Coordinates of C-alpha atoms and ligand atoms in Angstrom, one line a residue:
M216 CA 0.0 0.0 0.0
P217 CA 1.4 3.4 -0.9
I218 CA 2.0 6.0 1.9
R219 CA -0.9 8.4 2.3
I220 CA -2.2 10.9 4.8
L221 CA -5.1 9.5 6.9
S222 CA -8.4 11.1 6.5
S223 CA -9.2 13.6 9.2
E224 CA -11.9 11.4 10.5
V225 CA -9.6 8.4 11.0
A226 CA -6.8 10.6 12.4
S227 CA -9.2 12.1 15.0
Q228 CA -10.5 8.7 16.1
I229 CA -6.9 7.6 16.6
A230 CA -6.1 10.7 18.6
A231 CA -9.3 10.3 20.6
G232 CA -8.2 6.8 21.6
E233 CA -5.5 8.4 23.8
V234 CA -7.9 10.7 25.6
V235 CA -11.2 8.8 25.7
E236 CA -10.7 5.3 26.8
R237 CA -13.9 4.7 28.6
P238 CA -16.9 6.6 30.0
A239 CA -15.0 7.6 33.1
S240 CA -12.5 9.4 30.9
V241 CA -15.3 11.5 29.4
V242 CA -16.5 12.4 32.8
K243 CA -13.0 13.3 33.8
E244 CA -12.5 15.7 30.9
L245 CA -15.9 17.3 31.3
V246 CA -15.5 17.8 35.0
E247 CA -12.1 19.2 34.6
N248 CA -13.5 21.7 32.1
A249 CA -16.2 22.7 34.5
L250 CA -13.6 23.3 37.3
D251 CA -11.4 25.3 34.9
A252 CA -14.5 27.5 34.2
G253 CA -14.7 28.3 37.9
A254 CA -17.9 26.4 38.5
N255 CA -19.4 26.4 42.1
S256 CA -21.6 23.5 41.2
V257 CA -21.0 20.5 38.9
S258 CA -23.8 18.1 38.2
I259 CA -23.2 14.8 36.5
K260 CA -25.8 12.5 35.1
I261 CA -25.1 9.1 33.5
E262 CA -27.4 6.4 32.0
E263 CA -26.3 2.8 31.5
A264 CA -22.9 3.3 33.0
G265 CA -22.2 6.2 30.6
R266 CA -22.7 4.2 27.4
L267 CA -26.1 5.8 26.7
L268 CA -25.5 9.2 28.2
I269 CA -23.0 11.3 30.1
E270 CA -24.2 14.8 31.0
V271 CA -22.1 17.3 32.9
A272 CA -23.7 20.6 33.8
D273 CA -21.9 23.5 35.5
D274 CA -22.5 27.1 36.5
G275 CA -19.1 28.3 35.4
S276 CA -18.1 31.1 33.1
G277 CA -19.6 29.5 30.0
I278 CA -18.5 29.6 26.3
P279 CA -19.3 32.7 24.2
S280 CA -21.6 31.8 21.2
D281 CA -19.0 32.9 18.7
E282 CA -16.4 30.6 20.2
L283 CA -18.6 27.5 20.4
A284 CA -17.5 26.1 17.1
L285 CA -13.9 26.7 17.9
A286 CA -14.2 24.9 21.3
V287 CA -15.0 21.6 19.6
S288 CA -12.1 21.8 17.1
R289 CA -8.8 20.1 17.7
H290 CA -6.0 22.1 19.4
A291 CA -8.4 24.8 20.4
T292 CA -8.1 26.1 23.9
S293 CA -8.5 29.3 25.9
K294 CA -6.0 28.1 28.5
L295 CA -2.7 28.4 26.7
A296 CA -1.3 31.0 24.3
S297 CA 2.4 30.1 23.9
A298 CA 4.7 27.2 24.3
K299 CA 6.4 29.1 27.1
E300 CA 3.2 29.0 29.2
L301 CA 3.4 25.2 29.1
F302 CA 5.7 25.4 32.1
S303 CA 3.4 27.5 34.2
I304 CA 0.1 25.8 33.8
S305 CA -2.5 26.4 36.5
T306 CA -5.6 25.0 34.8
L307 CA -6.5 21.3 34.5
G308 CA -6.9 21.4 30.7
F309 CA -4.5 23.0 28.2
R310 CA -4.3 20.6 25.3
G311 CA -7.5 21.7 23.6
E312 CA -8.2 18.1 22.6
A313 CA -10.9 16.8 24.9
L314 CA -14.1 18.2 23.3
A315 CA -12.8 17.4 19.8
S316 CA -11.9 13.9 20.8
I317 CA -15.2 13.2 22.6
G318 CA -17.1 14.7 19.7
S319 CA -15.4 12.3 17.2
V320 CA -16.5 9.2 19.1
S321 CA -20.0 10.1 20.2
R322 CA -23.1 12.3 19.6
M323 CA -22.2 15.4 21.6
T324 CA -24.3 18.5 22.3
I325 CA -22.9 21.5 24.0
T326 CA -25.2 24.2 25.3
S327 CA -23.6 27.2 26.9
R328 CA -24.1 30.8 27.9
A329 CA -21.2 33.0 28.8
A330 CA -21.4 35.3 31.8
E331 CA -22.6 38.8 30.9
T332 CA -24.3 37.8 27.7
E333 CA -28.0 37.8 27.0
V334 CA -28.5 34.5 25.2
G335 CA -26.7 31.2 25.0
A336 CA -25.9 28.9 22.1
R337 CA -25.9 25.2 21.2
I338 CA -23.8 23.0 18.9
R339 CA -24.1 19.4 18.1
V340 CA -21.2 17.2 16.9
E341 CA -21.9 13.7 15.6
G342 CA -19.0 11.4 15.0
G343 CA -16.7 14.3 14.4
S344 CA -19.0 16.3 12.0
E345 CA -20.2 19.6 13.5
G346 CA -23.7 21.0 13.1
K347 CA -24.6 24.7 13.0
V348 CA -24.5 26.9 16.1
E349 CA -28.1 27.9 17.2
Q350 CA -29.1 30.4 19.7
V351 CA -31.0 29.2 22.8
G352 CA -32.2 30.8 26.0
V353 CA -30.4 29.1 28.9
P354 CA -28.8 30.2 32.3
V355 CA -25.2 31.1 32.5
G356 CA -23.0 28.0 32.4
T357 CA -22.4 25.0 30.3
V358 CA -24.1 21.6 29.7
V359 CA -22.3 19.0 27.8
Q360 CA -24.3 15.9 26.8
V361 CA -22.5 12.9 25.4
E362 CA -24.7 10.2 23.9
N363 CA -23.9 6.8 22.5
L364 CA -20.3 6.9 23.3
F365 CA -18.2 4.8 20.8
Y366 CA -21.2 4.2 18.6
N367 CA -18.9 4.6 15.6
V368 CA -15.9 2.7 17.0
P369 CA -17.3 -0.7 17.8
A370 CA -13.8 -2.0 18.6
R371 CA -13.7 0.4 21.6
L372 CA -17.2 -0.7 22.8
K373 CA -15.9 -4.2 23.0
F374 CA -13.1 -3.2 25.3
L375 CA -15.5 -1.7 27.9
K376 CA -15.8 -3.7 31.1
S377 CA -19.0 -4.6 32.8
D378 CA -21.5 -1.8 33.7
T379 CA -20.5 -2.3 37.4
T380 CA -16.9 -1.7 36.6
E381 CA -17.4 1.3 34.4
R382 CA -19.8 2.8 36.9
R383 CA -17.3 2.2 39.7
A384 CA -14.6 4.0 37.7
I385 CA -16.9 7.0 37.3
D386 CA -17.8 6.9 41.0
T387 CA -14.2 6.7 42.0
F388 CA -13.3 9.6 39.8
V389 CA -16.1 11.9 40.9
T390 CA -15.7 11.2 44.6
R391 CA -12.0 11.9 44.5
Y392 CA -12.6 15.2 42.7
A393 CA -15.3 16.1 45.2
L394 CA -12.7 15.5 47.9
A395 CA -10.1 17.6 46.1
Y396 CA -12.5 20.5 45.5
P397 CA -14.6 20.6 48.7
N398 CA -15.8 24.1 48.0
V399 CA -17.6 23.0 44.8
R400 CA -21.0 21.3 45.0
F401 CA -20.9 17.9 43.3
K402 CA -23.8 15.8 42.3
L403 CA -23.6 12.4 40.6
A404 CA -26.8 10.7 39.5
E405 CA -26.8 7.3 37.8
G406 CA -30.2 6.9 36.2
K407 CA -32.7 8.1 38.9
K408 CA -30.3 7.3 41.7
V409 CA -28.2 10.1 43.2
T410 CA -25.0 8.3 44.3
L411 CA -23.0 11.3 45.5
Q412 CA -23.9 14.7 46.6
T413 CA -21.6 17.2 48.4
S414 CA -22.5 20.5 50.0
G415 CA -19.6 22.5 48.8
D416 CA -19.1 23.8 52.3
G417 CA -15.4 22.9 52.4
D418 CA -15.7 20.0 54.8
R419 CA -13.4 17.2 53.5
R420 CA -14.0 14.7 56.2
A421 CA -17.7 14.5 55.4
I422 CA -16.8 13.6 51.8
L423 CA -14.2 11.2 53.0
A424 CA -17.1 9.2 54.6
T425 CA -18.7 8.6 51.3
L426 CA -15.4 7.3 49.9
Y427 CA -14.4 5.0 52.8
G428 CA -17.5 4.7 55.0
V429 CA -18.0 6.6 58.2
D430 CA -15.9 4.3 60.5
T431 CA -12.8 4.4 58.4
A432 CA -13.2 8.1 57.6
K433 CA -13.3 8.9 61.3
Q434 CA -10.0 7.1 61.8
M435 CA -8.2 8.7 58.9
L436 CA -5.3 10.9 60.0
E437 CA -4.8 14.4 58.7
V438 CA -1.6 15.5 57.1
I439 CA -0.5 19.1 56.9
A440 CA 3.0 20.0 56.0
E441 CA 4.9 22.8 54.3
D442 CA 8.5 23.2 53.4
E443 CA 10.7 24.7 50.6
G444 CA 7.8 25.8 48.5
L445 CA 6.0 22.4 48.8
K446 CA 2.7 21.9 50.5
L447 CA 1.1 18.7 51.4
S448 CA -2.4 18.2 52.9
G449 CA -4.9 15.4 53.0
F450 CA -5.6 12.2 54.8
I451 CA -3.8 8.9 55.5
S452 CA -4.9 5.8 57.2
P453 CA -3.6 4.8 60.6
I454 CA -1.6 1.6 60.6
S455 CA -4.6 -0.4 61.7
V456 CA -6.5 0.3 58.4
T457 CA -4.9 -1.2 55.3
R458 CA -5.8 -2.7 51.9
S459 CA -4.2 -5.5 50.0
N460 CA -3.5 -3.3 46.9
R461 CA -2.3 0.2 46.1
R462 CA -5.6 1.3 44.6
E463 CA -6.6 3.5 47.5
M464 CA -3.5 5.6 47.3
T465 CA -4.5 8.9 45.6
F466 CA -2.4 11.9 44.8
F467 CA -3.5 15.3 43.6
I468 CA -0.8 17.6 42.3
N469 CA -1.9 21.2 42.0
G470 CA -5.5 20.0 41.9
R471 CA -4.9 17.3 39.3
W472 CA -5.3 13.6 40.0
V473 CA -2.2 11.8 38.9
Q474 CA -1.0 8.3 39.1
D475 CA 2.6 8.9 40.0
I476 CA 4.5 5.8 40.9
P477 CA 7.4 7.5 42.8
L478 CA 4.9 9.3 45.0
N479 CA 3.2 6.0 45.8
A480 CA 6.6 4.7 46.8
A481 CA 7.3 7.6 49.1
L482 CA 4.0 6.9 50.8
T483 CA 4.6 3.2 51.3
Q484 CA 8.1 3.9 52.5
A485 CA 6.7 6.2 55.2
Y486 CA 4.8 3.2 56.5
H487 CA 7.9 1.0 56.3
T488 CA 8.1 -1.7 59.0
M489 CA 4.7 -0.6 60.3
L490 CA 2.6 -2.6 57.9
M491 CA 2.4 -6.3 57.2
V492 CA 4.0 -7.6 54.0
G493 CA 1.6 -7.1 51.1
R494 CA -0.6 -4.5 52.9
Y495 CA -1.0 -0.9 51.8
P496 CA -2.2 2.3 53.3
L497 CA -5.2 4.3 52.2
A498 CA -4.4 7.9 51.4
T499 CA -5.8 10.9 49.6
L500 CA -3.1 13.6 49.5
F501 CA -2.9 17.0 47.9
L502 CA 0.4 18.2 46.9
E503 CA 1.0 21.8 45.8
V504 CA 4.1 22.9 44.0
D505 CA 5.1 25.8 42.0
P506 CA 3.7 25.1 38.5
G507 CA 7.1 25.8 37.1
A508 CA 8.6 22.9 39.1
V509 CA 6.4 20.2 37.5
D510 CA 5.9 19.2 33.9
V511 CA 2.3 18.2 33.4
N512 CA 2.6 17.6 29.6
V513 CA 4.0 14.1 29.7
H514 CA 0.9 12.0 29.3
P515 CA -2.1 12.2 26.9
A516 CA -4.7 11.9 29.6
K517 CA -2.5 14.1 31.9
A518 CA -2.4 11.2 34.4
E519 CA 1.3 11.5 35.0
V520 CA 3.7 14.4 35.7
R521 CA 7.4 14.9 36.0
F522 CA 9.0 16.9 38.8
R523 CA 12.0 19.0 38.2
E524 CA 13.4 17.9 41.6
Q525 CA 12.0 14.5 42.0
N526 CA 14.1 13.5 45.1
L527 CA 13.2 16.7 46.9
V528 CA 9.5 16.1 46.5
F529 CA 9.8 12.4 47.3
S530 CA 11.6 12.9 50.6
F531 CA 9.3 15.8 51.5
V532 CA 6.2 13.6 51.1
Q533 CA 7.8 10.7 52.9
R534 CA 8.8 12.8 55.9
A535 CA 5.4 14.6 56.1
V536 CA 3.5 11.3 56.1
R537 CA 5.9 9.7 58.5
R538 CA 5.6 12.6 60.9
A539 CA 1.8 12.6 60.8
L540 CA 1.8 8.9 61.3
L541 CA 4.0 8.9 64.3
A542 CA 2.3 11.9 65.8
H543 CA -1.0 10.1 65.7
T544 CA 0.2 6.6 66.7
P545 CA 0.0 6.0 70.4
V546 CA 3.3 4.6 71.8
P547 CA 2.6 2.0 74.5
S548 CA 2.5 3.5 77.9
V549 CA 4.4 0.7 79.5
P550 CA 8.2 0.6 79.2
P551 CA 9.0 -2.3 76.9
T552 CA 11.4 -3.9 79.4
T553 CA 8.4 -4.7 81.5
L554 CA 7.7 -8.4 81.3
W555 CA 4.0 -7.9 80.4
G556 CA 4.8 -5.3 77.8
N557 CA 1.3 -5.1 76.3
R558 CA -0.7 -4.8 79.5
P559 CA -1.3 -1.6 81.5
T560 CA 1.0 -1.3 84.5
S561 CA -1.8 -0.8 86.9
T562 CA -3.1 -4.3 86.4
G563 CA 0.3 -5.8 86.6
P564 CA 1.0 -9.5 86.4
K565 CA -1.4 -11.6 88.3
E566 CA -0.1 -13.9 91.1
S567 CA -0.7 -17.2 89.6
G568 CA 1.4 -19.3 91.9
L569 CA 3.7 -20.3 89.1
D570 CA 7.4 -19.5 89.0
W571 CA 7.3 -16.5 86.7
T572 CA 10.2 -14.8 88.4
M573 CA 12.7 -17.2 87.0
A574 CA 11.6 -16.5 83.5
Q575 CA 11.7 -12.8 84.1
D576 CA 15.3 -12.9 85.4
A577 CA 16.4 -14.9 82.4
K578 CA 14.8 -12.3 80.2
Q579 CA 16.5 -9.4 81.9
D580 CA 20.0 -10.9 81.5
N581 CA 19.6 -10.5 77.9
T582 CA 20.0 -6.7 77.9
T583 CA 21.0 -6.1 74.3
E584 CA 18.1 -8.0 73.1
V585 CA 15.7 -6.0 75.2
G586 CA 17.5 -2.8 74.0
T587 CA 17.0 -3.4 70.3
R588 CA 13.5 -4.5 70.9
S589 CA 12.4 -1.3 72.7
E590 CA 13.6 0.8 69.9
R591 CA 11.7 -1.2 67.3
E592 CA 8.7 -1.3 69.4
A593 CA 8.3 2.4 69.2
E594 CA 8.1 1.9 65.4
Q595 CA 5.4 -0.8 65.4
P596 CA 3.4 -0.4 68.5
E597 CA 0.3 -2.0 67.1
F598 CA 1.5 -5.6 67.2
G599 CA 2.6 -5.7 70.8
H600 CA 4.9 -8.3 72.4
M601 CA 3.7 -11.5 74.0
P602 CA 4.2 -12.5 77.6
L603 CA 6.5 -15.3 78.5
L604 CA 4.7 -18.6 78.2
R605 CA 5.0 -21.9 80.1
L606 CA 4.7 -24.7 77.6
I607 CA 2.1 -27.4 78.4
G608 CA 2.3 -29.4 75.3
Q609 CA 1.1 -30.0 71.7
I610 CA -2.3 -31.0 70.5
G611 CA -3.3 -32.5 67.2
A612 CA 0.3 -32.2 66.2
T613 CA -0.6 -28.7 65.1
Y614 CA -1.0 -26.4 68.1
L615 CA 1.1 -25.7 71.1
V616 CA -0.7 -25.1 74.4
A617 CA 0.9 -22.8 76.9
E618 CA 0.0 -20.9 80.0
G619 CA 0.6 -17.2 80.3
P620 CA 0.2 -14.7 83.1
D621 CA -3.4 -14.2 82.1
G622 CA -4.8 -17.5 80.9
L623 CA -4.3 -20.0 78.1
Y624 CA -2.5 -19.5 74.8
L625 CA -3.0 -21.7 71.8
V626 CA -0.1 -21.2 69.3
D627 CA -0.3 -22.3 65.7
Q628 CA 3.0 -24.0 65.2
H629 CA 3.2 -23.4 61.5
A630 CA 2.3 -19.7 61.7
A631 CA 4.6 -19.2 64.6
H632 CA 7.6 -20.9 62.9
E633 CA 7.0 -18.8 59.8
R634 CA 7.2 -15.6 61.9
V635 CA 10.4 -16.8 63.6
L636 CA 12.1 -17.8 60.4
F637 CA 11.0 -14.6 58.7
E638 CA 12.4 -12.3 61.3
K639 CA 15.7 -14.2 61.5
L640 CA 16.1 -14.1 57.8
M641 CA 15.2 -10.5 57.4
L642 CA 17.6 -9.6 60.2
Q643 CA 20.5 -11.4 58.5
Y644 CA 19.4 -9.8 55.2
D645 CA 19.5 -6.3 56.6
K646 CA 23.0 -6.9 57.8
R647 CA 23.9 -8.4 54.4
D648 CA 25.1 -11.4 56.2
I649 CA 23.1 -14.5 55.4
P650 CA 25.1 -17.6 56.4
S651 CA 24.8 -20.1 53.6
Q652 CA 25.5 -23.8 53.5
A653 CA 26.6 -25.9 50.5
L654 CA 24.4 -28.9 49.7
L655 CA 26.2 -32.2 49.8
E656 CA 25.0 -32.9 46.4
P657 CA 23.8 -30.1 44.1
M658 CA 20.2 -30.4 43.2
S659 CA 18.6 -29.9 39.8
V660 CA 15.2 -28.4 39.3
T661 CA 13.4 -28.2 36.0
L662 CA 10.7 -25.5 35.5
P663 CA 8.1 -24.6 32.8
P664 CA 9.5 -22.0 30.4
A665 CA 7.5 -19.1 31.7
Q666 CA 8.7 -19.7 35.2
T667 CA 12.3 -20.1 34.0
T668 CA 12.3 -16.6 32.7
L669 CA 10.9 -15.3 36.0
L670 CA 13.5 -17.1 38.0
E671 CA 16.3 -16.0 35.7
E672 CA 15.2 -12.4 36.2
N673 CA 15.2 -12.8 40.0
L674 CA 18.2 -15.0 40.3
E675 CA 20.5 -12.3 41.6
L676 CA 18.1 -11.3 44.4
L677 CA 17.6 -14.9 45.3
N678 CA 21.3 -15.4 45.6
R679 CA 21.5 -12.4 47.9
F680 CA 19.3 -14.4 50.3
G681 CA 21.9 -17.1 50.8
F682 CA 20.9 -19.4 48.0
Q683 CA 23.3 -20.4 45.3
V684 CA 21.3 -21.1 42.2
E685 CA 22.6 -21.3 38.7
S686 CA 21.2 -21.8 35.2
F687 CA 22.0 -25.3 34.2
G688 CA 20.8 -26.1 30.7
P689 CA 17.4 -25.3 29.2
N690 CA 14.7 -24.7 31.8
T691 CA 16.9 -26.3 34.4
F692 CA 18.6 -24.8 37.5
Q693 CA 21.0 -26.2 39.9
V694 CA 20.9 -25.4 43.6
R695 CA 24.3 -25.6 45.2
A696 CA 23.7 -23.9 48.5
M697 CA 20.9 -22.6 50.7
P698 CA 20.6 -20.4 53.8
T699 CA 21.9 -22.2 56.9
L700 CA 18.6 -21.2 58.5
F701 CA 16.9 -23.7 56.3
T702 CA 19.4 -26.5 56.6
G703 CA 17.7 -29.9 56.1
S704 CA 14.8 -28.5 54.1
D705 CA 14.0 -29.2 50.5
A706 CA 15.8 -26.7 48.3
A707 CA 13.7 -27.6 45.2
S708 CA 10.5 -26.8 47.0
A709 CA 11.8 -23.5 48.2
L710 CA 12.7 -22.6 44.6
R711 CA 9.3 -23.5 43.3
A712 CA 7.6 -21.5 46.1
L713 CA 9.6 -18.5 45.0
V714 CA 8.7 -18.7 41.3
E715 CA 5.0 -18.9 42.2
D716 CA 5.5 -15.7 44.2
F717 CA 7.1 -13.9 41.2
E718 CA 4.2 -15.0 39.1
E719 CA 1.6 -13.5 41.4
D720 CA 3.2 -10.2 41.8
E721 CA 2.3 -7.0 40.0
A722 CA 5.9 -5.6 40.0
P723 CA 6.3 -4.9 43.7
L724 CA 8.8 -2.3 44.9
Q725 CA 12.3 -3.6 45.6
E726 CA 12.0 -3.8 49.4
E727 CA 8.5 -5.3 49.2
L728 CA 9.9 -7.8 46.9
E729 CA 12.6 -8.7 49.4
A730 CA 10.2 -9.1 52.2
R731 CA 7.8 -11.1 50.0
I732 CA 10.5 -13.5 49.0
A733 CA 11.5 -14.0 52.6
A734 CA 7.9 -14.5 53.6
R735 CA 7.3 -17.0 50.9
V736 CA 10.4 -19.1 51.5
C737 CA 9.8 -19.1 55.2
K738 CA 6.3 -20.3 54.7
R739 CA 7.5 -23.2 52.7
M740 CA 10.3 -24.0 55.2
A741 CA 8.3 -23.7 58.4
V742 CA 7.1 -26.8 60.2
K743 CA 3.7 -27.8 59.0
G744 CA 0.5 -28.4 60.9
G745 CA 0.3 -32.2 61.6
Q746 CA 4.0 -32.5 62.3
S747 CA 4.8 -33.7 65.8
L748 CA 7.5 -31.8 67.6
S749 CA 9.7 -33.0 70.4
N750 CA 9.5 -31.3 73.7
D751 CA 12.7 -29.4 73.0
E752 CA 11.5 -28.3 69.6
Q753 CA 8.2 -27.0 71.1
R754 CA 10.0 -25.1 73.8
A755 CA 12.5 -23.7 71.3
L756 CA 9.7 -22.5 69.1
I757 CA 8.0 -20.7 71.9
T758 CA 11.2 -19.0 73.0
D759 CA 12.0 -17.9 69.5
L760 CA 8.6 -16.5 69.1
E761 CA 8.9 -14.6 72.3
N762 CA 12.0 -13.0 70.9
C763 CA 10.2 -11.8 67.8
D764 CA 9.3 -8.2 67.1
S765 CA 5.9 -9.0 65.9
P766 CA 5.1 -12.4 67.5
R767 CA 1.4 -12.2 67.2
T768 CA 1.0 -12.6 63.5
C769 CA 2.7 -14.6 60.7
P770 CA 4.4 -12.6 57.9
H771 CA 1.2 -12.8 55.9
G772 CA -0.8 -11.2 58.7
R773 CA -2.6 -14.2 60.1
P774 CA -2.6 -14.7 63.9
T775 CA 0.0 -17.0 65.4
M776 CA -1.9 -17.4 68.7
I777 CA -5.2 -17.3 70.3
H778 CA -5.5 -16.1 73.9
L779 CA -8.2 -17.4 76.3
S780 CA -8.0 -15.1 79.3
V781 CA -8.6 -16.2 82.9
D782 CA -11.5 -13.8 82.9
M783 CA -13.0 -15.4 79.9
L784 CA -12.5 -18.9 81.3
E785 CA -14.2 -17.9 84.5
R786 CA -17.2 -16.5 82.6
Q787 CA -17.4 -19.6 80.4
F788 CA -17.5 -21.8 83.5
G789 CA -20.0 -19.6 85.2
R790 CA -17.7 -18.6 88.0
K791 CA -18.1 -15.0 87.3
G792 CA -20.4 -12.5 85.6
S793 CA -24.1 -12.5 85.0
R794 CA -26.0 -15.3 86.6
Ligands
ADP1091 P1 -8.8 22.3 27.1 O1 -9.6 22.1 28.4 O2 -7.5 21.5 27.1 O3 -8.6 23.8 26.8 P2 -11.1 21.2 25.8 O4 -11.3 20.6 24.5 O5 -11.5 20.4 27.0 O6 -9.6 21.7 25.9 O7 -12.0 22.5 25.8 C1 -11.8 23.5 24.8 C2 -12.1 24.9 25.3 O8 -13.5 25.0 25.5 C3 -11.6 25.3 26.6 O9 -10.3 25.8 26.5 C4 -12.6 26.3 27.2 O10 -12.3 27.6 26.7 C5 -13.9 25.8 26.6 N1 -14.7 25.0 27.5 C6 -14.8 23.7 27.5 N2 -15.7 23.3 28.5 C7 -16.1 24.4 29.1 C8 -16.9 24.6 30.2 N3 -17.6 23.7 30.9 N4 -17.1 26.0 30.6 C9 -16.5 27.0 30.0 N5 -15.7 26.8 28.9 C10 -15.4 25.5 28.5
MG1092 MG1 -10.4 20.3 28.9

């Protein structure tokens, strides 16, 4: 086929693909236009998840009748006059492409009246071809109706997700913008149902409740920080409220919602060591920077930005969040050297007639251990240490039974061992000193091709964990050594566990990856439920667990132990309480 210039119709559909991906992108562009027009009220109506209709009405400055035709042409904007201004943009739009793009893939009607004019005007665009501008009597402001989105690009229609998913994308977007602009009244109606309505009175916490629910919203911590021309405000979750993915981490930069990976990393790092492996905070943060210090023109849908001084911004955000987090996180009132670290001093240990003092002395001898612990405890107060336990025995070859200062403890031996191995391994890893032991006989492992690639990519990291694994022919690896911590375990099984983990991951950050690898190997290497342990092994496990920083959960966040307090036992046996 000879080279030729695409027809303007095809060219604009291609261009539209970048801006208009789904109904939510139309909502985004129209709401941004309304906010740029200084609206105090933005009302959004959708039918059939936006496929049939998206309507955005505002009371902003409006579009003059004689500019209406221009507004829908490509590269037509009132927000930018010269290339120089690209580096000092204070509006959400500037590319002059949204209305043209939307008009080329739908049936769009714009009705608008500019402030200080007598009448308004209307224009209709169908699949990119413009109709005539007619005069109409309407109030000041703009209404954009987008009907039959993608009616002329069936391929796009096919890529839309279920109505529920598309509706959720719209909800999410509108709620977040409502939060970012608390002084603007937002209303979102889906069919006859109003799903969001804000008062525009500036109260962000009220809007937060619609996003996260009242309970979570109440717990969210406020962040306010200012330094070197940077300003951060918004909300973050306390360490007790987490999610299993990063979807609830939202950043606005100068009023624009962006998906900026480095900022997400700054946020997660602020929570470092405070959250379980694979758990993420919730956050809605508003960053304000000098428009000249950030390039907003790096993404067609303006969803990414580039900072001139990325590191400065990164560390500012991290510090601000960390400070807010520590300021709001109660540090335990009991000195960590106290034996019953997680109980209030006033109650004190109960006299149980057992020889607890001996255990206490043994503990206090170990001063360095206690010292490092107390420091760490300040960082992760939510997990709390466990009391010293007196081992009673094992039941079902799965649980250890022990007596504590206040009742009975059931310990899940697998979860407990996972925790113990994990902390030991991570400690060695942090010191870059993982003792490794050569296998008597190197072991070969053959993997499916997809897993081979994954393992090859992560081989270096794996070997930093005390493994010695090498490529050994097609799809085959040879394990020559493994961490001493796991001596006697099945190396091949560890390797397979790791590859499975790589498969599941959506490109985690480096340090998450490390913790996940460690957690995964430890899971595979830990004693299983159903494995009987000798008395010595049981005792060693309990002692090791006592020495952990976060003994109460396994690295995946499941509990290692269940506590039946004396009080509870007494109630259950009818010795105490209501009768
Ligand atoms: P951009 O927002 O990048 O300038 P758009 O295609 O979204 O490009 O809009 C083109 C122009 O139409 C805008 O620059 C603005 O002047 C005008 N416009 C669009 N929507 C509105 C609105 N709701 N109120 C007032 N003016 C609007
Ligand atoms: Mg725009």
